[in-house]
PDB file of C-alpha atoms in Angstrom:
ATOM      1  CA  MET A  20      -0.019   0.111   0.016  1.00  0.00           C
ATOM      2  CA  GLU A  21       1.902   2.757  -1.762  1.00  0.00           C
ATOM      3  CA  THR A  22       1.380   6.856  -1.259  1.00  0.00           C
ATOM      4  CA  ALA A  23       0.146   5.987  -4.645  1.00  0.00           C
ATOM      5  CA  ASP A  24      -2.392   3.457  -3.775  1.00  0.00           C
ATOM      6  CA  LEU A  25      -3.706   5.446  -0.880  1.00  0.00           C
ATOM      7  CA  LEU A  26      -4.847   8.101  -2.446  1.00  0.00           C
ATOM      8  CA  GLU A  27      -6.129   6.430  -5.940  1.00  0.00           C
ATOM      9  CA  ARG A  28      -8.008   4.927  -3.235  1.00  0.00           C
ATOM     10  CA  ALA A  29      -9.079   8.104  -1.995  1.00  0.00           C
ATOM     11  CA  PHE A  30      -9.487   9.739  -5.102  1.00  0.00           C
ATOM     12  CA  PRO A  31     -10.278   6.992  -8.190  1.00  0.00           C
ATOM     13  CA  GLY A  32      -9.512   8.240 -12.470  1.00  0.00           C
ATOM     14  CA  ARG A  33      -7.982  11.323 -14.290  1.00  0.00           C
ATOM     15  CA  ARG A  34     -10.156  14.515 -13.063  1.00  0.00           C
ATOM     16  CA  ALA A  35      -8.676  13.873 -10.070  1.00  0.00           C
ATOM     17  CA  GLU A  36      -4.571  13.824 -11.096  1.00  0.00           C
ATOM     18  CA  LEU A  37      -4.293  17.195 -10.007  1.00  0.00           C
ATOM     19  CA  LYS A  38      -5.130  16.379  -6.830  1.00  0.00           C
ATOM     20  CA  ARG A  39      -3.694  13.705  -5.990  1.00  0.00           C
ATOM     21  CA  ASP A  40      -0.248  15.133  -7.490  1.00  0.00           C
ATOM     22  CA  ILE A  41      -1.362  18.057  -5.000  1.00  0.00           C
ATOM     23  CA  PHE A  42      -1.361  15.580  -1.714  1.00  0.00           C
ATOM     24  CA  ARG A  43       1.705  13.365  -2.038  1.00  0.00           C
ATOM     25  CA  LYS A  44       4.651  16.749  -2.974  1.00  0.00           C
ATOM     26  CA  ALA A  45       2.491  18.309   0.430  1.00  0.00           C
ATOM     27  CA  LEU A  46       2.829  15.877   2.136  1.00  0.00           C
ATOM     28  CA  ALA A  47       6.606  15.510   1.328  1.00  0.00           C
ATOM     29  CA  LEU A  48       7.539  18.692   1.566  1.00  0.00           C
ATOM     30  CA  PHE A  49       4.561  18.964   5.063  1.00  0.00           C
ATOM     31  CA  ASN A  50       6.352  16.050   6.863  1.00  0.00           C
ATOM     32  CA  GLU A  51      10.257  17.537   5.338  1.00  0.00           C
ATOM     33  CA  GLN A  52      10.239  21.067   6.117  1.00  0.00           C
ATOM     34  CA  GLY A  53       7.160  20.762   8.913  1.00  0.00           C
ATOM     35  CA  ILE A  54       3.864  21.775   8.722  1.00  0.00           C
ATOM     36  CA  GLU A  55       4.003  25.440   9.973  1.00  0.00           C
ATOM     37  CA  ALA A  56       6.661  25.665   8.300  1.00  0.00           C
ATOM     38  CA  THR A  57       5.725  24.533   4.632  1.00  0.00           C
ATOM     39  CA  THR A  58       3.976  27.726   2.835  1.00  0.00           C
ATOM     40  CA  ILE A  59       0.911  27.339  -0.304  1.00  0.00           C
ATOM     41  CA  GLU A  60       3.872  28.860  -2.473  1.00  0.00           C
ATOM     42  CA  MET A  61       6.738  26.531  -2.189  1.00  0.00           C
ATOM     43  CA  ILE A  62       3.648  23.946  -2.466  1.00  0.00           C
ATOM     44  CA  ARG A  63       2.691  25.499  -6.445  1.00  0.00           C
ATOM     45  CA  THR A  64       6.372  25.468  -7.278  1.00  0.00           C
ATOM     46  CA  GLU A  65       6.569  21.852  -6.488  1.00  0.00           C
ATOM     47  CA  CYS A  66       3.306  20.330  -8.528  1.00  0.00           C
ATOM     48  CA  GLN A  67       4.018  23.084 -11.144  1.00  0.00           C
ATOM     49  CA  THR A  68       1.044  25.016 -10.758  1.00  0.00           C
ATOM     50  CA  SER A  69      -1.295  28.053  -9.757  1.00  0.00           C
ATOM     51  CA  VAL A  70      -2.371  29.235  -6.675  1.00  0.00           C
ATOM     52  CA  GLY A  71      -5.405  29.962  -7.590  1.00  0.00           C
ATOM     53  CA  ALA A  72      -5.887  25.703  -8.324  1.00  0.00           C
ATOM     54  CA  ILE A  73      -4.376  25.378  -5.199  1.00  0.00           C
ATOM     55  CA  TYR A  74      -7.085  27.385  -2.985  1.00  0.00           C
ATOM     56  CA  HIS A  75      -9.558  26.563  -5.569  1.00  0.00           C
ATOM     57  CA  HIS A  76      -9.539  22.165  -4.170  1.00  0.00           C
ATOM     58  CA  PHE A  77      -8.474  22.985  -0.513  1.00  0.00           C
ATOM     59  CA  GLY A  78      -9.362  26.596   0.130  1.00  0.00           C
ATOM     60  CA  ASN A  79      -6.245  27.720   1.852  1.00  0.00           C
ATOM     61  CA  LYS A  80      -3.636  25.228   3.612  1.00  0.00           C
ATOM     62  CA  GLU A  81      -4.925  24.616   6.853  1.00  0.00           C
ATOM     63  CA  GLY A  82      -8.033  23.704   4.263  1.00  0.00           C
ATOM     64  CA  LEU A  83      -5.176  21.154   2.668  1.00  0.00           C
ATOM     65  CA  VAL A  84      -3.216  20.229   5.568  1.00  0.00           C
ATOM     66  CA  ALA A  85      -7.334  18.934   7.378  1.00  0.00           C
ATOM     67  CA  ALA A  86      -8.054  16.877   4.109  1.00  0.00           C
ATOM     68  CA  LEU A  87      -4.804  15.614   4.401  1.00  0.00           C
ATOM     69  CA  PHE A  88      -5.349  14.446   7.643  1.00  0.00           C
ATOM     70  CA  PHE A  89      -8.924  13.131   7.072  1.00  0.00           C
ATOM     71  CA  THR A  90      -8.010  10.898   4.062  1.00  0.00           C
ATOM     72  CA  ALA A  91      -4.909   9.252   5.797  1.00  0.00           C
ATOM     73  CA  LEU A  92      -8.138   8.660   9.096  1.00  0.00           C
ATOM     74  CA  GLU A  93     -10.507   7.370   5.956  1.00  0.00           C
ATOM     75  CA  ASP A  94      -8.118   4.621   4.362  1.00  0.00           C
ATOM     76  CA  GLN A  95      -6.767   3.916   7.878  1.00  0.00           C
ATOM     77  CA  ALA A  96     -10.533   3.168   9.309  1.00  0.00           C
ATOM     78  CA  ARG A  97     -10.760   1.142   5.614  1.00  0.00           C
ATOM     79  CA  LEU A  98      -8.205  -1.174   6.376  1.00  0.00           C
ATOM     80  CA  ARG A  99      -9.343  -1.488  10.494  1.00  0.00           C
ATOM     81  CA  GLU A 100     -12.972  -2.132   9.084  1.00  0.00           C
ATOM     82  CA  GLN A 101     -11.588  -4.554   7.176  1.00  0.00           C
ATOM     83  CA  TYR A 102     -10.037  -6.688   9.870  1.00  0.00           C
ATOM     84  CA  LEU A 103     -12.841  -6.173  12.205  1.00  0.00           C
ATOM     85  CA  SER A 104     -14.916  -7.960   9.656  1.00  0.00           C
ATOM     86  CA  GLU A 105     -13.727 -10.703  10.147  1.00  0.00           C
ATOM     87  CA  ALA A 106     -13.542 -11.098  14.660  1.00  0.00           C
ATOM     88  CA  THR A 107     -16.766 -12.402  16.328  1.00  0.00           C
ATOM     89  CA  THR A 108     -15.588 -11.791  19.950  1.00  0.00           C
ATOM     90  CA  ALA A 109     -14.237  -8.833  21.697  1.00  0.00           C
ATOM     91  CA  GLU A 110     -10.935 -10.256  21.960  1.00  0.00           C
ATOM     92  CA  GLN A 111     -10.714 -11.098  18.298  1.00  0.00           C
ATOM     93  CA  GLY A 112     -12.380  -7.308  17.765  1.00  0.00           C
ATOM     94  CA  VAL A 113      -9.696  -5.978  19.827  1.00  0.00           C
ATOM     95  CA  GLN A 114      -6.552  -7.818  18.066  1.00  0.00           C
ATOM     96  CA  ALA A 115      -7.798  -7.136  14.547  1.00  0.00           C
ATOM     97  CA  LEU A 116      -7.782  -3.045  16.107  1.00  0.00           C
ATOM     98  CA  ILE A 117      -4.261  -3.273  16.855  1.00  0.00           C
ATOM     99  CA  TYR A 118      -3.272  -5.228  13.658  1.00  0.00           C
ATOM    100  CA  SER A 119      -4.842  -3.347  11.598  1.00  0.00           C
ATOM    101  CA  TYR A 120      -3.707  -0.130  12.948  1.00  0.00           C
ATOM    102  CA  VAL A 121      -0.093  -1.546  13.353  1.00  0.00           C
ATOM    103  CA  ASP A 122      -0.371  -2.813   9.234  1.00  0.00           C
ATOM    104  CA  TRP A 123      -1.389   0.789   7.783  1.00  0.00           C
ATOM    105  CA  VAL A 124       1.271   2.223  10.365  1.00  0.00           C
ATOM    106  CA  ASP A 125       4.036  -0.037   9.049  1.00  0.00           C
ATOM    107  CA  SER A 126       2.323   0.412   5.126  1.00  0.00           C
ATOM    108  CA  GLN A 127       2.317   3.926   5.625  1.00  0.00           C
ATOM    109  CA  PRO A 128       4.698   5.502   7.468  1.00  0.00           C
ATOM    110  CA  GLU A 129       4.590   8.827   6.400  1.00  0.00           C
ATOM    111  CA  TRP A 130       1.494   9.403   5.959  1.00  0.00           C
ATOM    112  CA  ALA A 131       1.727   8.270   9.874  1.00  0.00           C
ATOM    113  CA  ARG A 132       3.859  10.214  10.359  1.00  0.00           C
ATOM    114  CA  PHE A 133       1.983  13.076   9.217  1.00  0.00           C
ATOM    115  CA  GLN A 134      -0.888  12.401  11.640  1.00  0.00           C
ATOM    116  CA  TYR A 135       1.140  13.017  13.982  1.00  0.00           C
ATOM    117  CA  HIS A 136       2.607  15.956  13.227  1.00  0.00           C
ATOM    118  CA  ALA A 137      -0.809  17.560  12.173  1.00  0.00           C
ATOM    119  CA  ARG A 138      -3.489  16.151  14.688  1.00  0.00           C
ATOM    120  CA  PHE A 139      -2.389  19.483  16.642  1.00  0.00           C
ATOM    121  CA  ALA A 140      -2.924  21.498  13.993  1.00  0.00           C
ATOM    122  CA  VAL A 141      -6.311  20.156  12.667  1.00  0.00           C
ATOM    123  CA  THR A 142      -7.560  20.061  16.590  1.00  0.00           C
ATOM    124  CA  LYS A 143      -6.894  23.692  16.793  1.00  0.00           C
ATOM    125  CA  GLY A 144      -7.709  24.377  13.911  1.00  0.00           C
ATOM    126  CA  PRO A 145     -10.531  25.623  12.084  1.00  0.00           C
ATOM    127  CA  PHE A 146     -11.583  21.896  11.271  1.00  0.00           C
ATOM    128  CA  LYS A 147     -12.417  21.357  14.384  1.00  0.00           C
ATOM    129  CA  ASP A 148     -15.531  20.686  15.255  1.00  0.00           C
ATOM    130  CA  GLU A 149     -15.864  18.330  11.730  1.00  0.00           C
ATOM    131  CA  LEU A 150     -12.540  16.102  13.656  1.00  0.00           C
ATOM    132  CA  ALA A 151     -14.880  15.666  17.081  1.00  0.00           C
ATOM    133  CA  SER A 152     -18.208  14.594  15.240  1.00  0.00           C
ATOM    134  CA  ARG A 153     -15.118  11.675  13.384  1.00  0.00           C
ATOM    135  CA  ASN A 154     -13.875  11.258  16.583  1.00  0.00           C
ATOM    136  CA  THR A 155     -17.130  10.382  19.060  1.00  0.00           C
ATOM    137  CA  SER A 156     -18.672   9.126  15.355  1.00  0.00           C
ATOM    138  CA  ARG A 157     -15.720   6.422  15.261  1.00  0.00           C
ATOM    139  CA  ASN A 158     -15.267   5.777  18.743  1.00  0.00           C
ATOM    140  CA  GLY A 159     -18.955   5.339  18.896  1.00  0.00           C
ATOM    141  CA  GLN A 160     -19.222   2.719  16.957  1.00  0.00           C
ATOM    142  CA  LEU A 161     -16.237   0.795  18.090  1.00  0.00           C
ATOM    143  CA  TRP A 162     -18.018   1.022  21.548  1.00  0.00           C
ATOM    144  CA  GLN A 163     -20.966  -0.030  20.098  1.00  0.00           C
ATOM    145  CA  TRP A 164     -19.476  -3.549  18.669  1.00  0.00           C
ATOM    146  CA  LEU A 165     -16.733  -4.519  21.624  1.00  0.00           C
ATOM    147  CA  SER A 166     -19.946  -4.230  24.408  1.00  0.00           C
ATOM    148  CA  ALA A 167     -22.469  -5.961  22.750  1.00  0.00           C
ATOM    149  CA  ALA A 168     -24.209  -8.388  24.798  1.00  0.00           C
ATOM    150  CA  GLU A 169     -22.651 -11.323  22.985  1.00  0.00           C
ATOM    151  CA  GLN A 170     -19.282  -9.594  23.301  1.00  0.00           C
ATOM    152  CA  GLY A 171     -19.616  -9.723  27.039  1.00  0.00           C
ATOM    153  CA  GLU A 172     -20.818  -7.554  29.723  1.00  0.00           C
ATOM    154  CA  ALA A 173     -17.709  -7.163  31.537  1.00  0.00           C
ATOM    155  CA  LEU A 174     -16.691  -4.356  29.165  1.00  0.00           C
ATOM    156  CA  LYS A 175     -19.219  -2.616  29.654  1.00  0.00           C
ATOM    157  CA  ARG A 176     -18.543  -0.930  32.828  1.00  0.00           C
ATOM    158  CA  TYR A 177     -15.427   1.724  30.635  1.00  0.00           C
ATOM    159  CA  PRO A 178     -16.147   4.841  29.136  1.00  0.00           C
ATOM    160  CA  ALA A 179     -16.795   5.340  25.806  1.00  0.00           C
ATOM    161  CA  GLU A 180     -14.588   7.631  24.864  1.00  0.00           C
ATOM    162  CA  LEU A 181     -12.149   5.868  27.160  1.00  0.00           C
ATOM    163  CA  MET A 182     -12.455   2.435  25.017  1.00  0.00           C
ATOM    164  CA  PHE A 183     -10.100   3.620  22.376  1.00  0.00           C
ATOM    165  CA  SER A 184      -6.799   5.255  24.007  1.00  0.00           C
ATOM    166  CA  LEU A 185      -7.176   2.037  26.674  1.00  0.00           C
ATOM    167  CA  ILE A 186      -6.543  -0.143  23.459  1.00  0.00           C
ATOM    168  CA  ILE A 187      -4.606   1.784  20.781  1.00  0.00           C
ATOM    169  CA  GLY A 188      -2.453   3.317  23.877  1.00  0.00           C
ATOM    170  CA  ALA A 189       0.575   1.308  23.972  1.00  0.00           C
ATOM    171  CA  SER A 190       0.464   0.850  19.925  1.00  0.00           C
ATOM    172  CA  GLU A 191      -0.113   4.717  19.259  1.00  0.00           C
ATOM    173  CA  SER A 192       3.884   4.785  22.343  1.00  0.00           C
ATOM    174  CA  TYR A 193       5.071   2.725  19.521  1.00  0.00           C
ATOM    175  CA  CYS A 194       4.324   3.178  16.183  1.00  0.00           C
ATOM    176  CA  ARG A 195       5.279   7.140  17.513  1.00  0.00           C
ATOM    177  CA  ALA A 196       9.329   5.988  18.683  1.00  0.00           C
ATOM    178  CA  TRP A 197       9.634   3.885  16.143  1.00  0.00           C
ATOM    179  CA  LEU A 198       8.936   6.719  13.086  1.00  0.00           C
ATOM    180  CA  ALA A 199      10.970   8.315  15.011  1.00  0.00           C
ATOM    181  CA  GLY A 200      13.963   6.723  14.760  1.00  0.00           C
ATOM    182  CA  ARG A 201      13.674   5.363  18.633  1.00  0.00           C
ATOM    183  CA  VAL A 202      13.499   1.850  17.918  1.00  0.00           C
ATOM    184  CA  PRO A 203      14.457  -0.512  15.187  1.00  0.00           C
ATOM    185  CA  SER A 204      12.013  -3.152  15.022  1.00  0.00           C
ATOM    186  CA  SER A 205       8.171  -1.642  12.460  1.00  0.00           C
ATOM    187  CA  PRO A 206       5.767  -2.201  15.059  1.00  0.00           C
ATOM    188  CA  LYS A 207       4.160  -4.950  12.655  1.00  0.00           C
ATOM    189  CA  ALA A 208       6.717  -7.306  14.535  1.00  0.00           C
ATOM    190  CA  HIS A 209       5.764  -6.702  17.701  1.00  0.00           C
ATOM    191  CA  ARG A 210       1.901  -7.011  16.233  1.00  0.00           C
ATOM    192  CA  GLU A 211       1.266 -10.130  18.634  1.00  0.00           C
ATOM    193  CA  LEU A 212       1.987  -8.721  21.979  1.00  0.00           C
ATOM    194  CA  LEU A 213       1.063  -5.040  21.571  1.00  0.00           C
ATOM    195  CA  ALA A 214      -2.648  -7.177  20.972  1.00  0.00           C
ATOM    196  CA  GLN A 215      -2.489  -9.188  24.127  1.00  0.00           C
ATOM    197  CA  ALA A 216      -1.711  -5.768  26.552  1.00  0.00           C
ATOM    198  CA  ALA A 217      -4.281  -4.555  24.924  1.00  0.00           C
ATOM    199  CA  TRP A 218      -6.580  -7.188  25.684  1.00  0.00           C
ATOM    200  CA  ARG A 219      -5.290  -7.099  29.341  1.00  0.00           C
ATOM    201  CA  SER A 220      -6.180  -3.554  29.312  1.00  0.00           C
ATOM    202  CA  ILE A 221      -9.795  -3.931  28.923  1.00  0.00           C
ATOM    203  CA  SER A 222     -10.915  -7.514  29.731  1.00  0.00           C
ATOM    204  CA  ALA A 223     -12.108  -8.733  33.010  1.00  0.00           C
ATOM    205  CA  GLU A 224      -9.776 -11.951  32.907  1.00  0.00           C
TER     206      GLU A 224
END
């Protein structure tokens, strides 16, 4: 799952070719130069297009950052749903969440790196309400699945807003360390241990 594949999944067809190119160049610049230091003019130069074309698609720099961020979230969610669709128990569901999370980071390191860096900017920017709405929906769906009667009553003792952090916390921490070069092994190499730790954090066993 290379960057081009991710963008072609999200924005298929020849009509979206310029949009995909802007995304690719902007992603590289944001990761290399930093979000604050990167300007629309720098992106325009890399894309060899007009400033008007960039503003037409994204409105402004904040809109471009948010569009990249939400594209990453949606691609990550697609993989999670694919893995989760094969799970039939709460433990398998937690395993699916961890596997999909670390597998996505392993296959999309540049997107994951941007996603971590951009979260604060999106949270504090003009798209913060959209992000909050997406998070509420995502976490609510996860809570509904895990706390269904057939998944185990024991899980219902946790607040919905806490569940995702309990499950993903250790994996997110390790993924950040790997992307920063602080640990050598891909998170995918440790996904079974991370899944076991996540299950122990919320199960009654």
